[in-house]
mmCIF file of C-alpha atoms in Angstrom:
data_model
loop_
_atom_site.group_PDB
_atom_site.id
_atom_site.type_symbol
_atom_site.label_atom_id
_atom_site.label_comp_id
_atom_site.label_asym_id
_atom_site.label_seq_id
_atom_site.Cartn_x
_atom_site.Cartn_y
_atom_site.Cartn_z
ATOM 1 C CA MET A 3 37.993 -17.873 11.054
ATOM 2 C CA THR A 4 34.344 -18.878 11.043
ATOM 3 C CA GLU A 5 31.919 -15.981 11.028
ATOM 4 C CA THR A 6 29.266 -16.249 13.704
ATOM 5 C CA VAL A 7 25.763 -15.606 12.474
ATOM 6 C CA THR A 8 23.526 -14.090 15.125
ATOM 7 C CA GLU A 9 19.925 -15.157 14.905
ATOM 8 C CA PRO A 10 17.350 -12.432 15.517
ATOM 9 C CA SER A 11 16.027 -12.519 19.060
ATOM 10 C CA ALA A 12 12.387 -13.076 19.919
ATOM 11 C CA ALA A 13 12.186 -9.390 20.912
ATOM 12 C CA ASP A 14 13.518 -8.306 17.511
ATOM 13 C CA ALA A 15 11.033 -10.534 15.727
ATOM 14 C CA ALA A 16 8.147 -9.195 17.828
ATOM 15 C CA GLY A 17 9.257 -5.642 17.189
ATOM 16 C CA SER A 18 9.434 -6.276 13.459
ATOM 17 C CA LYS A 19 5.922 -7.714 13.409
ATOM 18 C CA SER A 20 4.649 -4.792 15.480
ATOM 19 C CA GLU A 21 6.148 -2.358 12.974
ATOM 20 C CA GLN A 22 4.666 -4.360 10.110
ATOM 21 C CA ALA A 23 1.228 -4.244 11.715
ATOM 22 C CA TYR A 24 1.586 -0.536 12.495
ATOM 23 C CA ARG A 25 2.484 0.362 8.912
ATOM 24 C CA ALA A 26 -0.258 -1.805 7.441
ATOM 25 C CA VAL A 27 -3.063 -0.497 9.652
ATOM 26 C CA LYS A 28 -1.916 3.115 9.330
ATOM 27 C CA ALA A 29 -1.813 2.827 5.537
ATOM 28 C CA ARG A 30 -5.369 1.524 5.474
ATOM 29 C CA ILE A 31 -6.535 4.384 7.688
ATOM 30 C CA VAL A 32 -4.759 7.042 5.605
ATOM 31 C CA GLU A 33 -6.020 5.590 2.319
ATOM 32 C CA GLY A 34 -9.583 5.416 3.629
ATOM 33 C CA THR A 35 -9.920 1.610 3.592
ATOM 34 C CA TYR A 36 -10.597 1.917 7.313
ATOM 35 C CA SER A 37 -12.906 4.938 7.400
ATOM 36 C CA PRO A 38 -13.745 7.073 10.471
ATOM 37 C CA GLY A 39 -15.738 5.008 12.955
ATOM 38 C CA TYR A 40 -14.502 1.701 11.550
ATOM 39 C CA ARG A 41 -14.146 -0.872 14.334
ATOM 40 C CA LEU A 42 -10.649 -2.346 14.512
ATOM 41 C CA VAL A 43 -11.095 -5.985 15.515
ATOM 42 C CA LEU A 44 -7.669 -7.173 16.624
ATOM 43 C CA GLY A 45 -8.227 -10.835 15.822
ATOM 44 C CA SER A 46 -9.461 -10.136 12.301
ATOM 45 C CA ILE A 47 -6.592 -7.765 11.533
ATOM 46 C CA ALA A 48 -4.048 -10.205 12.957
ATOM 47 C CA LYS A 49 -5.422 -13.025 10.792
ATOM 48 C CA ASP A 50 -5.414 -10.785 7.731
ATOM 49 C CA LEU A 51 -1.770 -9.776 8.311
ATOM 50 C CA GLY A 52 -0.616 -13.250 9.277
ATOM 51 C CA VAL A 53 0.610 -12.251 12.728
ATOM 52 C CA SER A 54 -0.536 -12.774 16.311
ATOM 53 C CA VAL A 55 -2.791 -10.365 18.187
ATOM 54 C CA VAL A 56 0.106 -9.013 20.292
ATOM 55 C CA PRO A 57 1.868 -6.919 17.582
ATOM 56 C CA VAL A 58 -1.506 -5.678 16.320
ATOM 57 C CA ARG A 59 -2.414 -4.512 19.828
ATOM 58 C CA GLU A 60 0.914 -2.660 20.060
ATOM 59 C CA ALA A 61 0.323 -1.082 16.663
ATOM 60 C CA ILE A 62 -3.142 0.103 17.685
ATOM 61 C CA ARG A 63 -1.697 1.697 20.828
ATOM 62 C CA ARG A 64 0.814 3.627 18.711
ATOM 63 C CA LEU A 65 -1.955 4.798 16.404
ATOM 64 C CA GLU A 66 -4.024 5.884 19.400
ATOM 65 C CA ALA A 67 -1.079 8.008 20.612
ATOM 66 C CA GLU A 68 -0.972 9.624 17.167
ATOM 67 C CA GLY A 69 -4.676 10.434 17.312
ATOM 68 C CA LEU A 70 -5.662 8.092 14.487
ATOM 69 C CA VAL A 71 -7.462 5.615 16.731
ATOM 70 C CA THR A 72 -9.777 6.051 19.703
ATOM 71 C CA PHE A 73 -11.103 3.599 22.295
ATOM 72 C CA GLU A 74 -14.822 3.586 23.041
ATOM 73 C CA ARG A 75 -16.422 1.826 25.966
ATOM 74 C CA ASN A 76 -18.207 -1.393 24.983
ATOM 75 C CA VAL A 77 -16.970 -0.914 21.421
ATOM 76 C CA GLY A 78 -13.195 -1.096 21.512
ATOM 77 C CA ALA A 79 -10.749 0.472 19.095
ATOM 78 C CA THR A 80 -12.200 2.507 16.256
ATOM 79 C CA VAL A 81 -10.751 4.801 13.618
ATOM 80 C CA ALA A 82 -10.901 8.405 14.829
ATOM 81 C CA GLY A 83 -13.067 10.894 12.989
ATOM 82 C CA ILE A 84 -11.739 13.851 11.032
ATOM 83 C CA ASP A 85 -11.860 17.096 12.976
ATOM 84 C CA PRO A 86 -13.275 19.723 10.562
ATOM 85 C CA THR A 87 -12.014 22.605 12.714
ATOM 86 C CA GLU A 88 -8.475 21.243 12.682
ATOM 87 C CA TYR A 89 -8.717 20.818 8.913
ATOM 88 C CA LEU A 90 -9.876 24.425 8.544
ATOM 89 C CA TYR A 91 -6.988 25.807 10.613
ATOM 90 C CA THR A 92 -4.447 23.594 8.864
ATOM 91 C CA MET A 93 -5.553 24.655 5.384
ATOM 92 C CA GLN A 94 -5.695 28.337 6.326
ATOM 93 C CA THR A 95 -2.172 28.209 7.723
ATOM 94 C CA LEU A 96 -0.850 26.167 4.816
ATOM 95 C CA SER A 97 -2.253 28.630 2.280
ATOM 96 C CA ILE A 98 -0.182 31.383 3.892
ATOM 97 C CA VAL A 99 3.118 29.564 4.464
ATOM 98 C CA GLU A 100 3.038 27.554 1.249
ATOM 99 C CA GLY A 101 2.245 30.682 -0.739
ATOM 100 C CA ALA A 102 5.271 32.393 0.786
ATOM 101 C CA ALA A 103 7.502 29.360 0.243
ATOM 102 C CA THR A 104 6.469 29.084 -3.409
ATOM 103 C CA ALA A 105 7.144 32.778 -4.031
ATOM 104 C CA LEU A 106 10.582 32.549 -2.411
ATOM 105 C CA SER A 107 11.370 29.391 -4.383
ATOM 106 C CA ALA A 108 10.287 30.794 -7.747
ATOM 107 C CA PRO A 109 13.605 32.467 -8.742
ATOM 108 C CA LEU A 110 15.427 29.229 -7.935
ATOM 109 C CA ILE A 111 13.169 26.904 -9.929
ATOM 110 C CA ASP A 112 14.921 25.953 -13.165
ATOM 111 C CA ALA A 113 13.570 24.494 -16.409
ATOM 112 C CA VAL A 114 14.223 20.938 -15.221
ATOM 113 C CA ALA A 115 12.078 21.457 -12.115
ATOM 114 C CA ILE A 116 9.343 23.116 -14.172
ATOM 115 C CA SER A 117 9.357 20.145 -16.533
ATOM 116 C CA ARG A 118 9.141 17.743 -13.592
ATOM 117 C CA ALA A 119 6.209 19.627 -12.059
ATOM 118 C CA ARG A 120 4.408 19.767 -15.406
ATOM 119 C CA ALA A 121 4.876 16.009 -15.871
ATOM 120 C CA VAL A 122 3.296 15.370 -12.469
ATOM 121 C CA ASN A 123 0.429 17.694 -13.337
ATOM 122 C CA GLU A 124 -0.180 15.742 -16.543
ATOM 123 C CA GLU A 125 -0.375 12.569 -14.468
ATOM 124 C CA MET A 126 -2.984 14.328 -12.362
ATOM 125 C CA ARG A 127 -4.890 15.294 -15.490
ATOM 126 C CA ALA A 128 -4.842 11.679 -16.689
ATOM 127 C CA CYS A 129 -6.038 10.600 -13.244
ATOM 128 C CA LEU A 130 -9.230 12.601 -13.739
ATOM 129 C CA ASN A 131 -10.543 10.057 -16.266
ATOM 130 C CA HIS A 132 -10.777 7.283 -13.662
ATOM 131 C CA PHE A 133 -10.659 9.399 -10.555
ATOM 132 C CA ASP A 134 -8.719 8.054 -7.578
ATOM 133 C CA PRO A 135 -8.727 10.729 -4.835
ATOM 134 C CA VAL A 136 -5.943 9.084 -2.832
ATOM 135 C CA ARG A 137 -3.574 8.897 -5.826
ATOM 136 C CA PHE A 138 -4.587 12.378 -6.947
ATOM 137 C CA THR A 139 -3.795 13.764 -3.496
ATOM 138 C CA ARG A 140 -0.395 12.030 -3.496
ATOM 139 C CA LEU A 141 0.425 13.501 -6.919
ATOM 140 C CA ASN A 142 -0.797 16.891 -5.737
ATOM 141 C CA GLN A 143 1.737 16.838 -2.922
ATOM 142 C CA ASP A 144 4.466 15.783 -5.367
ATOM 143 C CA PHE A 145 3.585 18.726 -7.607
ATOM 144 C CA HIS A 146 3.662 21.325 -4.860
ATOM 145 C CA SER A 147 6.840 19.873 -3.376
ATOM 146 C CA VAL A 148 8.660 20.767 -6.588
ATOM 147 C CA LEU A 149 7.498 24.368 -6.233
ATOM 148 C CA PHE A 150 8.303 24.948 -2.571
ATOM 149 C CA GLU A 151 11.293 22.649 -2.026
ATOM 150 C CA HIS A 152 13.750 25.352 -3.171
ATOM 151 C CA CYS A 153 12.563 27.798 -0.504
ATOM 152 C CA PRO A 154 15.732 29.346 0.996
ATOM 153 C CA ASN A 155 14.032 30.075 4.333
ATOM 154 C CA PRO A 156 14.236 26.859 6.400
ATOM 155 C CA HIS A 157 11.756 28.105 8.997
ATOM 156 C CA ILE A 158 9.020 28.694 6.424
ATOM 157 C CA LEU A 159 9.823 25.372 4.760
ATOM 158 C CA ASP A 160 9.499 23.608 8.112
ATOM 159 C CA LEU A 161 6.040 25.130 8.604
ATOM 160 C CA VAL A 162 4.993 23.913 5.148
ATOM 161 C CA HIS A 163 6.129 20.384 5.923
ATOM 162 C CA ARG A 164 4.277 20.475 9.241
ATOM 163 C CA GLY A 165 1.121 21.561 7.449
ATOM 164 C CA TRP A 166 1.327 18.685 4.975
ATOM 165 C CA ASN A 167 2.007 16.255 7.831
ATOM 166 C CA ARG A 168 -1.087 17.492 9.646
ATOM 167 C CA LEU A 169 -3.173 16.902 6.533
ATOM 168 C CA ALA A 170 -1.808 13.367 6.327
ATOM 169 C CA ALA A 171 -2.672 12.787 9.987
ATOM 170 C CA LEU A 172 -6.186 14.093 9.341
ATOM 171 C CA ARG A 173 -6.419 11.591 6.464
ATOM 172 C CA SER A 174 -8.281 14.236 4.558
ATOM 173 C CA SER A 175 -8.363 14.134 0.789
ATOM 174 C CA THR A 176 -10.578 17.087 -0.032
ATOM 175 C CA PHE A 177 -10.898 15.726 -3.551
ATOM 176 C CA ARG A 178 -12.746 12.699 -2.158
ATOM 177 C CA PHE A 179 -15.579 15.028 -1.109
ATOM 178 C CA VAL A 180 -15.400 17.568 -3.941
ATOM 179 C CA PRO A 181 -14.025 15.693 -6.987
ATOM 180 C CA GLY A 182 -15.037 18.580 -9.262
ATOM 181 C CA ARG A 183 -12.378 20.680 -7.552
ATOM 182 C CA ALA A 184 -9.712 18.359 -8.991
ATOM 183 C CA HIS A 185 -10.335 19.615 -12.544
ATOM 184 C CA GLU A 186 -9.950 23.235 -11.451
ATOM 185 C CA SER A 187 -6.838 22.383 -9.438
ATOM 186 C CA VAL A 188 -5.017 20.934 -12.462
ATOM 187 C CA ASN A 189 -5.733 24.064 -14.506
ATOM 188 C CA GLU A 190 -4.580 26.313 -11.661
ATOM 189 C CA HIS A 191 -1.354 24.315 -11.451
ATOM 190 C CA GLU A 192 -0.571 25.076 -15.082
ATOM 191 C CA ALA A 193 -1.346 28.769 -14.558
ATOM 192 C CA LEU A 194 1.019 28.802 -11.576
ATOM 193 C CA LEU A 195 3.777 27.187 -13.627
ATOM 194 C CA GLN A 196 3.330 29.785 -16.344
ATOM 195 C CA LEU A 197 3.670 32.580 -13.793
ATOM 196 C CA ILE A 198 6.937 31.113 -12.534
ATOM 197 C CA GLU A 199 8.246 30.543 -16.079
ATOM 198 C CA SER A 200 7.489 34.126 -17.055
ATOM 199 C CA GLY A 201 9.388 35.535 -14.065
ATOM 200 C CA ALA A 202 6.290 37.101 -12.525
ATOM 201 C CA ALA A 203 6.658 39.239 -9.402
ATOM 202 C CA ALA A 204 6.938 37.411 -6.082
ATOM 203 C CA ASP A 205 3.728 38.913 -4.695
ATOM 204 C CA GLU A 206 1.791 37.771 -7.787
ATOM 205 C CA ILE A 207 3.076 34.212 -7.443
ATOM 206 C CA GLU A 208 2.385 34.189 -3.717
ATOM 207 C CA LYS A 209 -1.169 35.408 -4.251
ATOM 208 C CA ALA A 210 -1.835 32.778 -6.920
ATOM 209 C CA ALA A 211 -0.449 29.975 -4.727
ATOM 210 C CA ARG A 212 -2.433 31.170 -1.727
ATOM 211 C CA LEU A 213 -5.701 31.478 -3.660
ATOM 212 C CA HIS A 214 -5.141 28.027 -5.139
ATOM 213 C CA ARG A 215 -4.938 26.518 -1.655
ATOM 214 C CA SER A 216 -7.817 28.548 -0.215
ATOM 215 C CA ALA A 217 -10.062 27.662 -3.186
ATOM 216 C CA THR A 218 -9.754 24.001 -2.230
ATOM 217 C CA LEU A 219 -10.702 24.852 1.345
ATOM 218 C CA ASP A 220 -13.653 26.943 0.166
ATOM 219 C CA ALA A 221 -14.908 24.062 -1.986
ATOM 220 C CA TYR A 222 -14.719 21.701 0.992
ATOM 221 C CA LEU A 223 -16.524 24.127 3.302
ATOM 222 C CA ALA A 224 -19.269 24.745 0.736
ATOM 223 C CA GLN A 225 -19.797 21.001 0.337
ATOM 224 C CA SER A 226 -19.888 20.397 4.101
ATOM 225 C CA LYS A 227 -22.711 22.941 4.514
ATOM 226 C CA GLN A 228 -25.014 21.119 2.079
#
């Protein structure tokens, strides 16, 4: 019996190209290649990606719905700016819920997880020599994920994930604006690991995790006032 091979329809192909364009443009926005205010010229993007204007237009509409792109009269599509108030609220909330999640996770974090977190932190330390804020931020999330992923309370864990997702949507790498904070952050990570290894009290671990997060926010706010 001959197997019938079904060719992808034109709709499937268009959808695939739209998804390709969406992922490509979003990645450039998140990484900062397309900075706030950057004008998104459909024809130029389409040529760069090797697709027609149609899937790029669809991708831009999706990004507008997500709040990453805005349309301005007589200008067209531009990358949305970062809302400092939203960043403030997100970081304040994350400091509380992530601190709680880390404290609850601590008794469940074994030597293997500690070793994994320490390895990531060493990558972050190495990253300081030729500082890349986007890579540093990605590693920072990997580090903290090891510490809070064992949280037995799914509601708190959900709030932590929402906080990180909001930061991603805001495209905000604090370390881009205050690179000096990165050095302090790496040292605070090691101190946090030592607290967990030593079996420190939950409230001590929670306080350390919360202060670590709020110190990054404080550094950002101090820089923004200059």
